[in-house]
Amino acid sequence: MPHVDVTVISDAICPWCFIGKRHLALALADLPDEIAVSVAWQPFELNPAMPPGGMSRRDYRTAKFGSWERSLELDAQVEAAARRAGIEIHHERMTRTPNTFATHRLIWLAGGHGVQQSVVDELFARYFVNGEDIGDARVLADAADAGGLYGVDVPAFLESREGVAEVRGALAHARRLGIGGVPMFIIDGRTALSGAQPPEVLREAIVGAS
């Protein structure tokens, strides 16, 4: 049986990464039965200088885009793209833009327990649908539990140094690759596709690598 490895370089607060994950799921559902695919998520920080506690989303977006009105226009464009992909994004529920380093550590931990996909799903849903602060340790613990990461004391993990070096190393690797935006889909280590590619493009790349 052909096997294809898909690496997704992503940030948990990137709406196009949420949309891209949906597109990938649609692509995988449309693959021939004889192709097996493994998906792994690697970190990227859209805001590496974000304070550890995050900041007001309105303040952050106003400073980044020049006005809150411009931010709202961009949000509307993203929400329309999400609806076309069959998912919801509720920017009006978001009040904080978090620092995502702890989030990436949790995703790394989930990967070691075989539940990375479901934990990533939980994080995207909590941030983009529910408007929760995924930089908060309590929210991360709830997401881990809902995503099937059982038997792990997530607050204790986040207080430790476990996974810190690994996530920093992966972030540095993304920089060395010259990645400046996400999502980035790397198919079998050979083909790199940038952005929330349509399902048919992802499907074609996976079939071509098999």
Short mmCIF file of C-alpha atoms in Angstrom, two decimals, residues 6-12 14 16-22 24-25 28 38-44 104 107-109 111 115-121 124 167 170 182-185:
data_model
loop_
_atom_site.label_atom_id
_atom_site.label_comp_id
_atom_site.label_asym_id
_atom_site.label_seq_id
_atom_site.Cartn_x
_atom_site.Cartn_y
_atom_site.Cartn_z
CA VAL A 6 2.06 15.12 4.99
CA THR A 7 3.62 17.75 7.24
CA VAL A 8 1.55 20.85 7.97
CA ILE A 9 3.44 23.87 9.29
CA SER A 10 0.84 25.98 11.04
CA ASP A 11 -0.08 28.38 13.80
CA ALA A 12 -3.16 27.71 15.93
CA CYS A 14 -4.00 31.34 11.76
CA TRP A 16 -6.14 30.07 6.87
CA CYS A 17 -4.56 27.13 8.72
CA PHE A 18 -8.01 26.25 10.10
CA ILE A 19 -9.45 26.47 6.58
CA GLY A 20 -6.47 24.56 5.23
CA LYS A 21 -7.06 21.75 7.69
CA ARG A 22 -10.62 21.46 6.45
CA LEU A 24 -6.90 18.68 3.74
CA ALA A 25 -9.63 16.60 5.39
CA LEU A 28 -8.00 12.85 2.30
CA SER A 38 0.10 10.20 7.87
CA VAL A 39 -0.33 13.85 8.89
CA ALA A 40 1.95 15.67 11.34
CA TRP A 41 1.66 19.26 12.55
CA GLN A 42 4.73 21.43 13.04
CA PRO A 43 4.86 24.89 14.64
CA PHE A 44 5.05 28.40 13.26
CA HIS A 104 2.61 24.43 20.09
CA ILE A 107 0.44 19.94 19.94
CA TRP A 108 3.95 18.45 20.18
CA LEU A 109 2.90 16.49 23.27
CA GLY A 111 1.83 13.97 18.69
CA VAL A 115 -3.87 12.26 19.26
CA GLN A 116 -2.37 15.24 17.48
CA GLN A 117 -5.14 15.57 14.88
CA SER A 118 -7.96 15.66 17.42
CA VAL A 119 -6.12 18.10 19.70
CA VAL A 120 -5.43 20.43 16.76
CA ASP A 121 -9.14 20.22 15.89
CA PHE A 124 -8.96 25.52 16.19
CA VAL A 167 9.33 23.34 19.67
CA ALA A 170 11.06 23.14 14.94
CA VAL A 182 1.32 29.48 6.87
CA PRO A 183 -0.20 27.03 6.30
CA MET A 184 2.56 25.22 4.48
CA PHE A 185 1.89 21.67 3.32
#
